[in-house]
Amino acid sequence: MINNEQRIAWGITGSGHYLKESMEIVEEMNNVDLYLSKAGEEVLKWYDYDLNSYKKNGIKIFRDVTASSAPVSMLYEGVYKCLVVSPATSNTIAQMAYGISDNLISNMFAQAGKCRIHSIVFACDTEPTVITQAPKKLVTLYPREIELDNFNKLKTFKNVDVVDNVKNLKKALKKFK
Ligand SMILES: Cc1cc2nc3c(=O)[nH]c(=O)nc-3n(C[C@H](O)[C@H](O)[C@H](O)COP(=O)(O)O)c2cc1C
């Protein structure tokens, strides 16, 4: 059973695409802790986000610094009502779709699934053509078939909402606010 005391674990992976939109939603919420992949931590710096300012707002920040992904134990303690991974890179989507859990975010996702905690995943490379904000300019990318296949595979998972736009991310989050 979920309750209002529980928080939301929010995973950030190393995607510049939809990072701004994801961080805007994080900033509007008051019950979120951040979980960063190693690339997520780097990319936040590339895009000039100051993690200390988030800490001041009461957000706990968990970095990927242990081989065993020790912070996943928070999922066993009932701290979180849901896991959000937004934005999710092609790499993280592939790991999730194939059950690989060898870093903090893929472990959070796997353990959330095993604990029957709901996950919401914002997959960013889901259109044949993607225009994305690189640190200094807009670039056009053409996601490969493998990215689209992994996205479709993940959509078949139980207890997981896989979304591909901000509107649907907000809609999925409403159930857990
Ligand atoms: C500035 C920058 C922006 C990036 N944006 C994306 C992106 O939009 N989508 C993506 O799949 N990978 C992107 N990457 C590459 C990922 O960070 C890289 O694949 C990384 O290994 C992903 O690790 P993670 O899934 O554990 O976070 C970007 C890398 C850099 C340096």
PDB file of C-alpha atoms and ligand atoms in Angstrom:
ATOM      1  CA  MET A   1       0.000   0.000   0.000  1.00  0.00           C
ATOM      2  CA  ILE A   2       1.312   3.459  -0.833  1.00  0.00           C
ATOM      3  CA  ASN A   3       0.859   6.423   1.506  1.00  0.00           C
ATOM      4  CA  ASN A   4       1.449  10.186   1.514  1.00  0.00           C
ATOM      5  CA  GLU A   5       4.515   9.955   3.758  1.00  0.00           C
ATOM      6  CA  GLN A   6       6.377   8.059   1.066  1.00  0.00           C
ATOM      7  CA  ARG A   7       8.677   9.858  -1.343  1.00  0.00           C
ATOM      8  CA  ILE A   8       9.519   9.448  -5.016  1.00  0.00           C
ATOM      9  CA  ALA A   9      12.954   8.158  -6.075  1.00  0.00           C
ATOM     10  CA  TRP A  10      13.898  10.044  -9.249  1.00  0.00           C
ATOM     11  CA  GLY A  11      16.695   8.652 -11.407  1.00  0.00           C
ATOM     12  CA  ILE A  12      18.631  10.921 -13.738  1.00  0.00           C
ATOM     13  CA  THR A  13      20.710   9.278 -16.455  1.00  0.00           C
ATOM     14  CA  GLY A  14      23.218  10.831 -18.844  1.00  0.00           C
ATOM     15  CA  SER A  15      20.753  12.253 -21.346  1.00  0.00           C
ATOM     16  CA  GLY A  16      20.771  15.868 -22.470  1.00  0.00           C
ATOM     17  CA  HIS A  17      17.488  15.233 -24.262  1.00  0.00           C
ATOM     18  CA  TYR A  18      14.568  16.136 -21.974  1.00  0.00           C
ATOM     19  CA  LEU A  19      16.917  16.892 -19.068  1.00  0.00           C
ATOM     20  CA  LYS A  20      15.595  20.464 -18.751  1.00  0.00           C
ATOM     21  CA  GLU A  21      11.969  19.319 -18.802  1.00  0.00           C
ATOM     22  CA  SER A  22      12.699  16.604 -16.209  1.00  0.00           C
ATOM     23  CA  MET A  23      14.497  19.007 -13.872  1.00  0.00           C
ATOM     24  CA  GLU A  24      11.644  21.513 -14.146  1.00  0.00           C
ATOM     25  CA  ILE A  25       9.241  18.866 -12.850  1.00  0.00           C
ATOM     26  CA  VAL A  26      11.667  17.845 -10.065  1.00  0.00           C
ATOM     27  CA  GLU A  27      11.866  21.498  -8.983  1.00  0.00           C
ATOM     28  CA  GLU A  28       8.061  21.718  -8.709  1.00  0.00           C
ATOM     29  CA  MET A  29       7.832  18.662  -6.435  1.00  0.00           C
ATOM     30  CA  ASN A  30       8.478  18.509  -2.712  1.00  0.00           C
ATOM     31  CA  ASN A  31       8.791  14.767  -2.154  1.00  0.00           C
ATOM     32  CA  VAL A  32      11.602  13.699  -4.462  1.00  0.00           C
ATOM     33  CA  ASP A  33      15.099  12.276  -3.892  1.00  0.00           C
ATOM     34  CA  LEU A  34      17.562  12.171  -6.784  1.00  0.00           C
ATOM     35  CA  TYR A  35      19.490   9.094  -7.867  1.00  0.00           C
ATOM     36  CA  LEU A  36      22.228   9.836 -10.413  1.00  0.00           C
ATOM     37  CA  SER A  37      23.967   7.517 -12.818  1.00  0.00           C
ATOM     38  CA  LYS A  38      27.653   8.367 -13.260  1.00  0.00           C
ATOM     39  CA  ALA A  39      26.850   9.815 -16.682  1.00  0.00           C
ATOM     40  CA  GLY A  40      23.810  11.590 -15.224  1.00  0.00           C
ATOM     41  CA  GLU A  41      26.013  13.366 -12.710  1.00  0.00           C
ATOM     42  CA  GLU A  42      28.398  14.440 -15.474  1.00  0.00           C
ATOM     43  CA  VAL A  43      25.674  15.571 -17.845  1.00  0.00           C
ATOM     44  CA  LEU A  44      24.009  17.679 -15.137  1.00  0.00           C
ATOM     45  CA  LYS A  45      27.326  19.531 -14.848  1.00  0.00           C
ATOM     46  CA  TRP A  46      27.610  19.915 -18.623  1.00  0.00           C
ATOM     47  CA  TYR A  47      24.210  21.599 -18.620  1.00  0.00           C
ATOM     48  CA  ASP A  48      25.146  23.857 -15.665  1.00  0.00           C
ATOM     49  CA  TYR A  49      22.932  22.355 -12.957  1.00  0.00           C
ATOM     50  CA  ASP A  50      24.155  23.013  -9.423  1.00  0.00           C
ATOM     51  CA  LEU A  51      23.471  19.940  -7.284  1.00  0.00           C
ATOM     52  CA  ASN A  52      24.077  21.864  -4.063  1.00  0.00           C
ATOM     53  CA  SER A  53      21.065  24.055  -4.752  1.00  0.00           C
ATOM     54  CA  TYR A  54      18.873  20.933  -4.867  1.00  0.00           C
ATOM     55  CA  LYS A  55      20.295  19.698  -1.561  1.00  0.00           C
ATOM     56  CA  LYS A  56      19.339  23.008   0.073  1.00  0.00           C
ATOM     57  CA  ASN A  57      15.728  22.307  -0.917  1.00  0.00           C
ATOM     58  CA  GLY A  58      15.686  19.103   1.146  1.00  0.00           C
ATOM     59  CA  ILE A  59      16.283  16.759  -1.780  1.00  0.00           C
ATOM     60  CA  LYS A  60      18.609  13.872  -0.924  1.00  0.00           C
ATOM     61  CA  ILE A  61      21.093  13.035  -3.668  1.00  0.00           C
ATOM     62  CA  PHE A  62      22.458   9.532  -4.184  1.00  0.00           C
ATOM     63  CA  ARG A  63      25.456   9.083  -6.480  1.00  0.00           C
ATOM     64  CA  ASP A  64      26.628   5.907  -8.157  1.00  0.00           C
ATOM     65  CA  VAL A  65      29.699   5.235  -6.005  1.00  0.00           C
ATOM     66  CA  THR A  66      29.259   1.658  -4.737  1.00  0.00           C
ATOM     67  CA  ALA A  67      29.669  -1.529  -6.776  1.00  0.00           C
ATOM     68  CA  SER A  68      26.636  -3.051  -5.080  1.00  0.00           C
ATOM     69  CA  SER A  69      24.388   0.002  -5.545  1.00  0.00           C
ATOM     70  CA  ALA A  70      23.904   0.206  -1.775  1.00  0.00           C
ATOM     71  CA  PRO A  71      21.168   2.901  -1.850  1.00  0.00           C
ATOM     72  CA  VAL A  72      18.718   0.350  -3.322  1.00  0.00           C
ATOM     73  CA  SER A  73      18.120  -0.734   0.280  1.00  0.00           C
ATOM     74  CA  MET A  74      15.906   2.368   0.569  1.00  0.00           C
ATOM     75  CA  LEU A  75      13.409   0.509  -1.614  1.00  0.00           C
ATOM     76  CA  TYR A  76      13.227  -2.319   0.933  1.00  0.00           C
ATOM     77  CA  GLU A  77      12.425   0.114   3.732  1.00  0.00           C
ATOM     78  CA  GLY A  78       9.230   1.483   2.195  1.00  0.00           C
ATOM     79  CA  VAL A  79      10.690   4.981   1.755  1.00  0.00           C
ATOM     80  CA  TYR A  80       9.457   5.283  -1.833  1.00  0.00           C
ATOM     81  CA  LYS A  81       6.040   4.944  -3.406  1.00  0.00           C
ATOM     82  CA  CYS A  82       7.425   4.976  -6.922  1.00  0.00           C
ATOM     83  CA  LEU A  83      10.589   5.180  -9.026  1.00  0.00           C
ATOM     84  CA  VAL A  84      10.825   7.655 -11.897  1.00  0.00           C
ATOM     85  CA  VAL A  85      13.706   7.517 -14.375  1.00  0.00           C
ATOM     86  CA  SER A  86      13.594  10.691 -16.431  1.00  0.00           C
ATOM     87  CA  PRO A  87      15.377  11.298 -18.683  1.00  0.00           C
ATOM     88  CA  ALA A  88      16.408   7.731 -19.532  1.00  0.00           C
ATOM     89  CA  THR A  89      19.255   7.207 -22.020  1.00  0.00           C
ATOM     90  CA  SER A  90      19.237   4.581 -24.755  1.00  0.00           C
ATOM     91  CA  ASN A  91      21.799   2.706 -22.668  1.00  0.00           C
ATOM     92  CA  THR A  92      19.575   2.617 -19.580  1.00  0.00           C
ATOM     93  CA  ILE A  93      16.515   1.608 -21.628  1.00  0.00           C
ATOM     94  CA  ALA A  94      18.519  -1.294 -23.124  1.00  0.00           C
ATOM     95  CA  GLN A  95      19.710  -2.388 -19.672  1.00  0.00           C
ATOM     96  CA  MET A  96      16.202  -2.249 -18.259  1.00  0.00           C
ATOM     97  CA  ALA A  97      14.669  -4.111 -21.206  1.00  0.00           C
ATOM     98  CA  TYR A  98      17.190  -6.963 -20.875  1.00  0.00           C
ATOM     99  CA  GLY A  99      17.255  -7.238 -17.076  1.00  0.00           C
ATOM    100  CA  ILE A 100      20.793  -5.935 -16.659  1.00  0.00           C
ATOM    101  CA  SER A 101      21.445  -4.323 -13.291  1.00  0.00           C
ATOM    102  CA  ASP A 102      25.059  -3.260 -12.960  1.00  0.00           C
ATOM    103  CA  ASN A 103      24.779   0.375 -11.914  1.00  0.00           C
ATOM    104  CA  LEU A 104      22.688   2.499  -9.561  1.00  0.00           C
ATOM    105  CA  ILE A 105      19.819   3.273 -11.930  1.00  0.00           C
ATOM    106  CA  SER A 106      19.491  -0.162 -13.513  1.00  0.00           C
ATOM    107  CA  ASN A 107      19.626  -1.648  -9.992  1.00  0.00           C
ATOM    108  CA  MET A 108      16.967   0.743  -8.705  1.00  0.00           C
ATOM    109  CA  PHE A 109      14.771  -0.305 -11.618  1.00  0.00           C
ATOM    110  CA  ALA A 110      15.369  -4.034 -11.123  1.00  0.00           C
ATOM    111  CA  GLN A 111      14.869  -3.865  -7.355  1.00  0.00           C
ATOM    112  CA  ALA A 112      11.752  -1.693  -7.683  1.00  0.00           C
ATOM    113  CA  GLY A 113      10.348  -4.398  -9.962  1.00  0.00           C
ATOM    114  CA  LYS A 114      11.228  -7.147  -7.474  1.00  0.00           C
ATOM    115  CA  CYS A 115       9.627  -5.151  -4.648  1.00  0.00           C
ATOM    116  CA  ARG A 116       6.535  -4.514  -6.820  1.00  0.00           C
ATOM    117  CA  ILE A 117       7.100  -0.772  -6.598  1.00  0.00           C
ATOM    118  CA  HIS A 118       5.771   1.031  -9.651  1.00  0.00           C
ATOM    119  CA  SER A 119       8.245   2.652 -12.081  1.00  0.00           C
ATOM    120  CA  ILE A 120       7.769   5.431 -14.608  1.00  0.00           C
ATOM    121  CA  VAL A 121      10.433   5.617 -17.316  1.00  0.00           C
ATOM    122  CA  PHE A 122      10.767   8.518 -19.753  1.00  0.00           C
ATOM    123  CA  ALA A 123      12.512   7.061 -22.801  1.00  0.00           C
ATOM    124  CA  CYS A 124      13.906   9.893 -24.867  1.00  0.00           C
ATOM    125  CA  ASP A 125      15.042   8.279 -28.116  1.00  0.00           C
ATOM    126  CA  THR A 126      11.720   7.032 -29.393  1.00  0.00           C
ATOM    127  CA  GLU A 127      11.108   8.905 -32.643  1.00  0.00           C
ATOM    128  CA  PRO A 128      12.778   8.211 -36.016  1.00  0.00           C
ATOM    129  CA  THR A 129      14.222  11.742 -35.852  1.00  0.00           C
ATOM    130  CA  VAL A 130      15.139  13.511 -32.600  1.00  0.00           C
ATOM    131  CA  ILE A 131      16.190  17.130 -32.331  1.00  0.00           C
ATOM    132  CA  THR A 132      18.103  17.488 -29.104  1.00  0.00           C
ATOM    133  CA  GLN A 133      19.904  20.159 -27.141  1.00  0.00           C
ATOM    134  CA  ALA A 134      23.628  19.438 -26.923  1.00  0.00           C
ATOM    135  CA  PRO A 135      25.454  21.635 -24.384  1.00  0.00           C
ATOM    136  CA  LYS A 136      26.204  24.298 -27.015  1.00  0.00           C
ATOM    137  CA  LYS A 137      23.787  23.730 -29.922  1.00  0.00           C
ATOM    138  CA  LEU A 138      20.784  21.808 -31.230  1.00  0.00           C
ATOM    139  CA  VAL A 139      21.629  18.527 -33.008  1.00  0.00           C
ATOM    140  CA  THR A 140      19.524  16.112 -35.064  1.00  0.00           C
ATOM    141  CA  LEU A 141      19.802  12.402 -34.260  1.00  0.00           C
ATOM    142  CA  TYR A 142      18.295   9.334 -35.911  1.00  0.00           C
ATOM    143  CA  PRO A 143      17.654   6.638 -33.277  1.00  0.00           C
ATOM    144  CA  ARG A 144      18.407   3.170 -34.618  1.00  0.00           C
ATOM    145  CA  GLU A 145      16.011   0.243 -34.831  1.00  0.00           C
ATOM    146  CA  ILE A 146      17.636  -1.262 -31.722  1.00  0.00           C
ATOM    147  CA  GLU A 147      16.623   1.819 -29.655  1.00  0.00           C
ATOM    148  CA  LEU A 148      13.034   1.589 -30.888  1.00  0.00           C
ATOM    149  CA  ASP A 149      12.955  -2.200 -30.296  1.00  0.00           C
ATOM    150  CA  ASN A 150      14.229  -1.818 -26.708  1.00  0.00           C
ATOM    151  CA  PHE A 151      11.643   0.886 -26.022  1.00  0.00           C
ATOM    152  CA  ASN A 152       8.864  -1.392 -27.308  1.00  0.00           C
ATOM    153  CA  LYS A 153      10.169  -4.342 -25.275  1.00  0.00           C
ATOM    154  CA  LEU A 154      10.193  -2.277 -22.080  1.00  0.00           C
ATOM    155  CA  LYS A 155       6.603  -1.218 -22.706  1.00  0.00           C
ATOM    156  CA  THR A 156       5.519  -4.852 -22.153  1.00  0.00           C
ATOM    157  CA  PHE A 157       6.827  -4.873 -18.531  1.00  0.00           C
ATOM    158  CA  LYS A 158       4.314  -5.140 -15.684  1.00  0.00           C
ATOM    159  CA  ASN A 159       4.228  -2.341 -13.106  1.00  0.00           C
ATOM    160  CA  VAL A 160       6.086   0.025 -15.447  1.00  0.00           C
ATOM    161  CA  ASP A 161       4.772   3.071 -17.319  1.00  0.00           C
ATOM    162  CA  VAL A 162       7.065   3.838 -20.245  1.00  0.00           C
ATOM    163  CA  VAL A 163       6.355   7.320 -21.572  1.00  0.00           C
ATOM    164  CA  ASP A 164       7.808   9.219 -24.498  1.00  0.00           C
ATOM    165  CA  ASN A 165       6.647  12.787 -23.924  1.00  0.00           C
ATOM    166  CA  VAL A 166       6.285  15.305 -21.100  1.00  0.00           C
ATOM    167  CA  LYS A 167       2.492  15.276 -21.179  1.00  0.00           C
ATOM    168  CA  ASN A 168       2.359  11.529 -20.529  1.00  0.00           C
ATOM    169  CA  LEU A 169       5.082  11.777 -17.889  1.00  0.00           C
ATOM    170  CA  LYS A 170       2.984  14.302 -15.962  1.00  0.00           C
ATOM    171  CA  LYS A 171      -0.122  12.149 -16.407  1.00  0.00           C
ATOM    172  CA  ALA A 172       1.662   9.041 -15.068  1.00  0.00           C
ATOM    173  CA  LEU A 173       3.023  11.046 -12.111  1.00  0.00           C
ATOM    174  CA  LYS A 174      -0.436  12.245 -11.091  1.00  0.00           C
ATOM    175  CA  LYS A 175      -1.216   8.814  -9.639  1.00  0.00           C
ATOM    176  CA  PHE A 176       1.685   9.226  -7.174  1.00  0.00           C
ATOM    177  CA  LYS A 177       1.530  12.926  -6.191  1.00  0.00           C
TER     178      LYS A 177
HETATM  179  C1  LIG B   1      26.346  16.201 -23.269  1.00  0.00           C
HETATM  180  C2  LIG B   1      25.857  14.783 -23.447  1.00  0.00           C
HETATM  181  C3  LIG B   1      24.534  14.550 -23.754  1.00  0.00           C
HETATM  182  C4  LIG B   1      24.076  13.234 -23.932  1.00  0.00           C
HETATM  183  N1  LIG B   1      22.777  13.027 -24.269  1.00  0.00           N
HETATM  184  C5  LIG B   1      22.318  11.795 -24.484  1.00  0.00           C
HETATM  185  C6  LIG B   1      20.961  11.583 -24.870  1.00  0.00           C
HETATM  186  O1  LIG B   1      20.179  12.537 -25.051  1.00  0.00           O
HETATM  187  N2  LIG B   1      20.530  10.312 -25.032  1.00  0.00           N
HETATM  188  C7  LIG B   1      21.359   9.225 -24.842  1.00  0.00           C
HETATM  189  O2  LIG B   1      20.901   8.079 -24.980  1.00  0.00           O
HETATM  190  N3  LIG B   1      22.670   9.389 -24.483  1.00  0.00           N
HETATM  191  C8  LIG B   1      23.165  10.637 -24.308  1.00  0.00           C
HETATM  192  N4  LIG B   1      24.483  10.829 -23.949  1.00  0.00           N
HETATM  193  C9  LIG B   1      25.355   9.648 -23.809  1.00  0.00           C
HETATM  194  C10 LIG B   1      25.181   8.961 -22.438  1.00  0.00           C
HETATM  195  O3  LIG B   1      25.520   9.853 -21.389  1.00  0.00           O
HETATM  196  C11 LIG B   1      26.072   7.692 -22.371  1.00  0.00           C
HETATM  197  O4  LIG B   1      25.536   6.714 -23.258  1.00  0.00           O
HETATM  198  C12 LIG B   1      26.180   7.077 -20.998  1.00  0.00           C
HETATM  199  O5  LIG B   1      27.034   5.952 -21.060  1.00  0.00           O
HETATM  200  C13 LIG B   1      24.839   6.672 -20.453  1.00  0.00           C
HETATM  201  O6  LIG B   1      24.991   6.111 -19.158  1.00  0.00           O
HETATM  202  P1  LIG B   1      23.736   5.928 -18.208  1.00  0.00           P
HETATM  203  O7  LIG B   1      22.648   5.298 -19.039  1.00  0.00           O
HETATM  204  O8  LIG B   1      24.237   4.995 -17.143  1.00  0.00           O
HETATM  205  O9  LIG B   1      23.376   7.261 -17.645  1.00  0.00           O
HETATM  206  C14 LIG B   1      24.965  12.131 -23.775  1.00  0.00           C
HETATM  207  C15 LIG B   1      26.307  12.387 -23.461  1.00  0.00           C
HETATM  208  C16 LIG B   1      26.754  13.702 -23.321  1.00  0.00           C
HETATM  209  C17 LIG B   1      28.211  13.944 -23.004  1.00  0.00           C
END
